[in-house]
Amino acid sequence: MNVQALLQMNTIFISILIESLPFILLGVLISGIIQMFVSEEMIAKIIPKNPILSVLSAIGAGVFFLACECGIVPITRRLIAKGVPLSAAIAFMLSAPILNPIVLFSTYIAFGNSWSMVFYRGGIAFVVVLIIACLLSFQFKTNQLKQEHIKHIHHHKLTFKDKITGMFKHSIEEFFSVGKYLIIGALLAAAIQTFLKTSLLLEIGQGKLSGNAVMMALSYVMSLCSQADAFVASSFRSTFSPSSLVAFLVFGAMFDIKNTIMLLGTFKTKFVLCLMAYIFISVLGLTLLFIS
């Protein structure tokens, strides 16, 4: 381990943190707003009783949230703790970082004003989210949070000033709670990017199946923000097939090293591992099946 490698790792580590922190700050602030201004009764009225409609409405809400795969985690945790069904909350968590307009527009620009990659990315992601939501609704009957108990807020007894104070207090606590997982994840991602030879992955990923799997692994290791990953993916156009590139764009926006660490700090380990396996298999299968 030489000095140059350590400097490179440090640069990657800092760039990942700088890229992620604004979205984490936005996420914990929204989490604080939900905690202090949204009651369980309001959630019950808003979320449709029908499981399918609740998932579709969650995906629709995710489209309008400009969040990355890390910043969405504290929001998801708070929604589940407030009573949102697990399948709907995870559908929201997976769809927000990939189906929002900024991500889709950046994909359009990165691939030379081509709509085909936008449709492939958005369409595959939408189907994956539906599959995952269905699987989770059948397999898990509890909310799967590590800390299931939350302090009940008596909203009618608090003044507006009390709620604002509580919102910032909760946001600060949430930031330090999830921030340590972001730092650990960013450090791991930086170390793997520094010491794992990309050329080795390129050699392995020459087949159709292996190409998709390698690009998914690469997206997981690189831990890119979903607003910027399309520009990196477009640089591989001469090396990998469109199917592999879509696999990179979909899987990386849903799962990477840094948000895996955050999810493990939020949800039960079995749930996180199942979620990752389901997403990997779904993305791999759908990209191989529908994209040449």
Short mmCIF file of C-alpha atoms in Angstrom, two decimals:
data_model
loop_
_atom_site.label_atom_id
_atom_site.label_comp_id
_atom_site.label_asym_id
_atom_site.label_seq_id
_atom_site.Cartn_x
_atom_site.Cartn_y
_atom_site.Cartn_z
CA MET A 1 0.00 0.00 0.00
CA ASN A 2 1.86 3.10 -1.25
CA VAL A 3 1.29 6.78 -0.58
CA GLN A 4 -0.15 7.42 -4.05
CA ALA A 5 -2.81 4.74 -3.54
CA LEU A 6 -3.77 6.21 -0.16
CA LEU A 7 -4.06 9.68 -1.68
CA GLN A 8 -6.25 8.30 -4.43
CA MET A 9 -8.44 6.53 -1.89
CA ASN A 10 -8.72 9.73 0.14
CA THR A 11 -9.77 11.68 -2.96
CA ILE A 12 -12.47 9.14 -3.85
CA PHE A 13 -13.67 9.03 -0.23
CA ILE A 14 -14.05 12.82 -0.02
CA SER A 15 -15.77 13.02 -3.43
CA ILE A 16 -18.34 10.39 -2.36
CA LEU A 17 -19.03 12.29 0.86
CA ILE A 18 -19.37 15.64 -0.91
CA GLU A 19 -21.67 14.08 -3.48
CA SER A 20 -23.89 12.42 -0.86
CA LEU A 21 -24.05 14.94 2.00
CA PRO A 22 -26.53 17.40 0.41
CA PHE A 23 -29.02 14.58 -0.13
CA ILE A 24 -28.47 13.23 3.38
CA LEU A 25 -29.16 16.69 4.82
CA LEU A 26 -32.32 16.98 2.73
CA GLY A 27 -33.38 13.49 3.77
CA VAL A 28 -32.97 14.05 7.52
CA LEU A 29 -34.75 17.40 7.27
CA ILE A 30 -37.74 15.78 5.55
CA SER A 31 -37.60 13.01 8.16
CA GLY A 32 -37.83 15.68 10.88
CA ILE A 33 -40.82 17.28 9.15
CA ILE A 34 -42.59 13.91 8.95
CA GLN A 35 -41.85 13.23 12.62
CA MET A 36 -43.25 16.53 13.90
CA PHE A 37 -45.92 17.52 11.39
CA VAL A 38 -47.32 14.22 10.07
CA SER A 39 -49.36 12.09 12.45
CA GLU A 40 -50.15 8.40 12.18
CA GLU A 41 -53.79 9.37 11.55
CA MET A 42 -52.78 11.50 8.55
CA ILE A 43 -50.71 8.64 7.12
CA ALA A 44 -53.66 6.26 7.52
CA LYS A 45 -55.93 8.64 5.58
CA ILE A 46 -53.46 9.27 2.76
CA ILE A 47 -52.24 5.71 2.04
CA PRO A 48 -54.78 3.62 0.06
CA LYS A 49 -56.00 0.49 1.80
CA ASN A 50 -55.52 -1.61 -1.32
CA PRO A 51 -51.94 -3.03 -1.32
CA ILE A 52 -51.46 -2.55 -5.08
CA LEU A 53 -52.75 1.03 -5.01
CA SER A 54 -50.57 1.83 -2.01
CA VAL A 55 -47.47 0.64 -3.90
CA LEU A 56 -48.42 2.56 -7.06
CA SER A 57 -49.08 5.72 -5.05
CA ALA A 58 -45.71 5.29 -3.32
CA ILE A 59 -43.96 5.01 -6.70
CA GLY A 60 -45.82 8.12 -7.86
CA ALA A 61 -44.63 10.00 -4.77
CA GLY A 62 -41.08 8.77 -5.38
CA VAL A 63 -41.08 10.36 -8.85
CA PHE A 64 -41.33 13.82 -7.26
CA PHE A 65 -38.61 13.29 -4.64
CA LEU A 66 -35.20 14.50 -5.77
CA ALA A 67 -33.26 12.16 -3.48
CA CYS A 68 -30.36 9.77 -3.89
CA GLU A 69 -30.28 6.18 -2.60
CA CYS A 70 -28.73 7.36 0.69
CA GLY A 71 -30.85 10.42 1.40
CA ILE A 72 -34.04 8.42 0.95
CA VAL A 73 -33.19 5.92 3.73
CA PRO A 74 -34.00 8.15 6.77
CA ILE A 75 -37.24 9.26 5.08
CA THR A 76 -38.22 5.65 4.48
CA ARG A 77 -37.45 4.69 8.06
CA ARG A 78 -39.64 7.49 9.39
CA LEU A 79 -42.51 6.62 7.04
CA ILE A 80 -42.46 2.97 8.13
CA ALA A 81 -42.31 3.98 11.79
CA LYS A 82 -45.36 6.19 11.18
CA GLY A 83 -47.34 3.27 9.81
CA VAL A 84 -46.71 3.15 6.05
CA PRO A 85 -46.81 -0.50 4.86
CA LEU A 86 -43.35 -2.00 4.30
CA SER A 87 -43.99 -2.82 0.64
CA ALA A 88 -45.16 0.73 -0.14
CA ALA A 89 -42.28 2.35 1.77
CA ILE A 90 -39.66 0.22 0.00
CA ALA A 91 -41.33 0.95 -3.36
CA PHE A 92 -40.94 4.65 -2.54
CA MET A 93 -37.32 4.14 -1.44
CA LEU A 94 -36.34 2.29 -4.62
CA SER A 95 -38.21 4.47 -7.11
CA ALA A 96 -37.24 7.95 -5.84
CA PRO A 97 -33.51 7.82 -6.73
CA ILE A 98 -34.10 6.50 -10.25
CA LEU A 99 -37.50 7.66 -11.55
CA ASN A 100 -37.30 11.34 -10.64
CA PRO A 101 -37.13 13.76 -13.62
CA ILE A 102 -33.57 14.98 -12.96
CA VAL A 103 -32.13 11.45 -13.10
CA LEU A 104 -34.05 10.58 -16.25
CA PHE A 105 -33.07 13.86 -17.92
CA SER A 106 -29.39 13.34 -17.03
CA THR A 107 -29.66 9.87 -18.63
CA TYR A 108 -31.10 11.47 -21.78
CA ILE A 109 -28.23 13.97 -21.98
CA ALA A 110 -25.49 11.44 -21.13
CA PHE A 111 -26.52 9.12 -23.97
CA GLY A 112 -26.55 11.76 -26.68
CA ASN A 113 -30.19 12.88 -26.44
CA SER A 114 -31.39 9.30 -26.86
CA TRP A 115 -34.78 8.39 -25.41
CA SER A 116 -34.25 4.64 -25.70
CA MET A 117 -31.92 4.43 -22.69
CA VAL A 118 -34.31 6.62 -20.67
CA PHE A 119 -37.24 4.30 -21.45
CA TYR A 120 -35.18 1.19 -20.74
CA ARG A 121 -33.90 2.56 -17.43
CA GLY A 122 -37.28 3.87 -16.27
CA GLY A 123 -39.26 0.88 -17.52
CA ILE A 124 -36.97 -1.79 -16.03
CA ALA A 125 -36.79 0.12 -12.74
CA PHE A 126 -40.59 0.39 -12.54
CA VAL A 127 -41.07 -3.35 -13.13
CA VAL A 128 -38.33 -4.22 -10.61
CA VAL A 129 -40.01 -2.06 -7.95
CA LEU A 130 -43.36 -3.79 -8.54
CA ILE A 131 -41.74 -7.24 -8.29
CA ILE A 132 -39.90 -6.34 -5.09
CA ALA A 133 -43.03 -4.86 -3.49
CA CYS A 134 -45.02 -8.02 -4.23
CA LEU A 135 -42.31 -10.30 -2.86
CA LEU A 136 -41.93 -8.25 0.32
CA SER A 137 -45.68 -8.11 0.98
CA PHE A 138 -45.82 -11.91 0.91
CA GLN A 139 -42.62 -12.66 2.84
CA PHE A 140 -42.49 -10.00 5.57
CA LYS A 141 -45.48 -9.22 7.79
CA THR A 142 -43.72 -6.81 10.20
CA ASN A 143 -41.98 -3.50 9.48
CA GLN A 144 -38.42 -5.03 9.74
CA LEU A 145 -36.95 -1.96 11.47
CA LYS A 146 -34.18 -2.63 13.96
CA GLN A 147 -35.71 -0.12 16.37
CA GLU A 148 -39.44 -0.59 16.03
CA HIS A 149 -40.48 1.62 18.95
CA ILE A 150 -40.72 5.35 18.33
CA LYS A 151 -41.78 8.13 20.62
CA HIS A 152 -45.42 9.05 20.00
CA ILE A 153 -45.92 12.74 19.31
CA HIS A 154 -49.10 14.38 20.60
CA HIS A 155 -49.42 16.83 17.74
CA HIS A 156 -52.47 18.64 19.11
CA LYS A 157 -50.62 19.57 22.32
CA LEU A 158 -47.63 21.20 20.58
CA THR A 159 -47.39 24.78 19.36
CA PHE A 160 -45.96 25.57 15.93
CA LYS A 161 -42.75 26.79 17.59
CA ASP A 162 -42.46 23.51 19.51
CA LYS A 163 -42.86 21.56 16.27
CA ILE A 164 -40.19 23.59 14.47
CA THR A 165 -37.78 23.12 17.39
CA GLY A 166 -38.56 19.40 17.50
CA MET A 167 -38.10 19.11 13.74
CA PHE A 168 -34.55 20.50 13.84
CA LYS A 169 -33.71 18.47 16.95
CA HIS A 170 -34.90 15.28 15.30
CA SER A 171 -33.08 16.13 12.04
CA ILE A 172 -29.79 16.63 13.89
CA GLU A 173 -30.21 13.34 15.76
CA GLU A 174 -31.08 11.57 12.51
CA PHE A 175 -28.07 13.08 10.74
CA PHE A 176 -25.61 11.75 13.31
CA SER A 177 -27.46 8.43 13.36
CA VAL A 178 -27.19 7.81 9.60
CA GLY A 179 -24.02 9.85 9.04
CA LYS A 180 -21.72 7.29 10.59
CA TYR A 181 -23.03 4.62 8.21
CA LEU A 182 -22.45 6.93 5.25
CA ILE A 183 -18.83 7.48 6.31
CA ILE A 184 -18.18 3.75 6.73
CA GLY A 185 -19.82 2.97 3.38
CA ALA A 186 -17.93 5.74 1.57
CA LEU A 187 -14.63 4.53 3.05
CA LEU A 188 -15.28 0.96 1.92
CA ALA A 189 -16.30 2.11 -1.55
CA ALA A 190 -13.17 4.25 -1.85
CA ALA A 191 -10.92 1.39 -0.73
CA ILE A 192 -12.43 -1.10 -3.16
CA GLN A 193 -12.31 1.37 -6.06
CA THR A 194 -8.64 2.04 -5.30
CA PHE A 195 -7.40 -1.51 -4.92
CA LEU A 196 -9.75 -3.47 -7.21
CA LYS A 197 -8.43 -3.59 -10.77
CA THR A 198 -11.13 -2.44 -13.19
CA SER A 199 -9.29 -4.19 -16.02
CA LEU A 200 -9.98 -7.52 -14.31
CA LEU A 201 -13.73 -6.81 -14.29
CA LEU A 202 -13.60 -5.81 -17.96
CA GLU A 203 -11.92 -9.11 -18.84
CA ILE A 204 -14.53 -11.12 -16.92
CA GLY A 205 -17.50 -9.27 -18.40
CA GLN A 206 -17.18 -10.30 -22.03
CA GLY A 207 -20.24 -12.61 -22.16
CA LYS A 208 -23.83 -11.41 -22.11
CA LEU A 209 -24.64 -12.79 -18.66
CA SER A 210 -21.23 -11.98 -17.20
CA GLY A 211 -21.29 -8.51 -18.76
CA ASN A 212 -24.53 -7.59 -16.99
CA ALA A 213 -23.35 -9.09 -13.70
CA VAL A 214 -19.98 -7.30 -13.89
CA MET A 215 -21.58 -3.93 -14.62
CA MET A 216 -23.97 -4.39 -11.69
CA ALA A 217 -21.01 -5.24 -9.46
CA LEU A 218 -19.17 -2.19 -10.78
CA SER A 219 -22.13 0.10 -10.03
CA TYR A 220 -22.30 -1.34 -6.51
CA VAL A 221 -18.59 -0.72 -5.91
CA MET A 222 -18.45 2.76 -7.45
CA SER A 223 -21.39 3.98 -5.31
CA LEU A 224 -22.24 6.83 -7.67
CA CYS A 225 -25.02 9.31 -7.11
CA SER A 226 -27.93 8.51 -9.44
CA GLN A 227 -27.86 12.05 -10.85
CA ALA A 228 -24.37 11.43 -12.27
CA ASP A 229 -24.11 7.68 -12.92
CA ALA A 230 -25.42 7.91 -16.50
CA PHE A 231 -22.36 9.89 -17.60
CA VAL A 232 -20.09 7.16 -16.22
CA ALA A 233 -22.21 4.44 -17.85
CA SER A 234 -22.05 6.17 -21.23
CA SER A 235 -18.25 5.95 -21.14
CA PHE A 236 -18.58 2.14 -21.29
CA ARG A 237 -20.67 2.14 -24.50
CA SER A 238 -17.80 0.84 -26.63
CA THR A 239 -17.06 -1.98 -24.18
CA PHE A 240 -20.44 -3.23 -22.91
CA SER A 241 -23.85 -3.90 -24.45
CA PRO A 242 -26.95 -1.69 -23.85
CA SER A 243 -28.30 -4.48 -21.64
CA SER A 244 -25.22 -4.27 -19.38
CA LEU A 245 -25.41 -0.48 -19.26
CA VAL A 246 -29.07 -0.54 -18.17
CA ALA A 247 -28.21 -3.13 -15.51
CA PHE A 248 -25.51 -0.73 -14.26
CA LEU A 249 -27.94 2.22 -14.20
CA VAL A 250 -30.81 0.41 -12.48
CA PHE A 251 -28.99 -1.67 -9.87
CA GLY A 252 -26.53 1.06 -8.82
CA ALA A 253 -29.32 3.56 -8.21
CA MET A 254 -31.07 1.10 -5.89
CA PHE A 255 -28.15 -0.56 -4.12
CA ASP A 256 -24.51 0.35 -3.53
CA ILE A 257 -21.94 -0.01 -0.77
CA LYS A 258 -22.75 3.15 1.15
CA ASN A 259 -26.51 2.68 1.23
CA THR A 260 -26.08 -1.02 2.09
CA ILE A 261 -24.28 0.02 5.28
CA MET A 262 -27.05 2.54 6.02
CA LEU A 263 -29.77 -0.04 5.40
CA LEU A 264 -28.03 -2.55 7.68
CA GLY A 265 -28.09 0.11 10.40
CA THR A 266 -31.82 0.69 9.83
CA PHE A 267 -33.36 -2.68 8.95
CA LYS A 268 -32.86 -6.26 10.11
CA THR A 269 -29.96 -8.01 8.39
CA LYS A 270 -32.06 -10.81 6.87
CA PHE A 271 -34.38 -8.27 5.29
CA VAL A 272 -31.52 -6.26 3.74
CA LEU A 273 -29.88 -9.38 2.31
CA CYS A 274 -33.18 -10.59 0.85
CA LEU A 275 -33.85 -7.15 -0.61
CA MET A 276 -30.42 -7.06 -2.27
CA ALA A 277 -30.81 -10.59 -3.67
CA TYR A 278 -34.29 -9.87 -5.05
CA ILE A 279 -33.13 -6.66 -6.72
CA PHE A 280 -30.02 -8.29 -8.19
CA ILE A 281 -31.95 -11.24 -9.64
CA SER A 282 -34.78 -9.02 -10.95
CA VAL A 283 -32.48 -6.51 -12.65
CA LEU A 284 -30.26 -9.24 -14.12
CA GLY A 285 -33.21 -11.26 -15.40
CA LEU A 286 -35.18 -8.35 -16.87
CA THR A 287 -32.21 -6.75 -18.62
CA LEU A 288 -31.20 -10.09 -20.17
CA LEU A 289 -34.78 -10.82 -21.20
CA PHE A 290 -35.87 -7.52 -22.70
CA ILE A 291 -32.72 -5.68 -23.86
CA SER A 292 -30.48 -7.01 -26.60
#
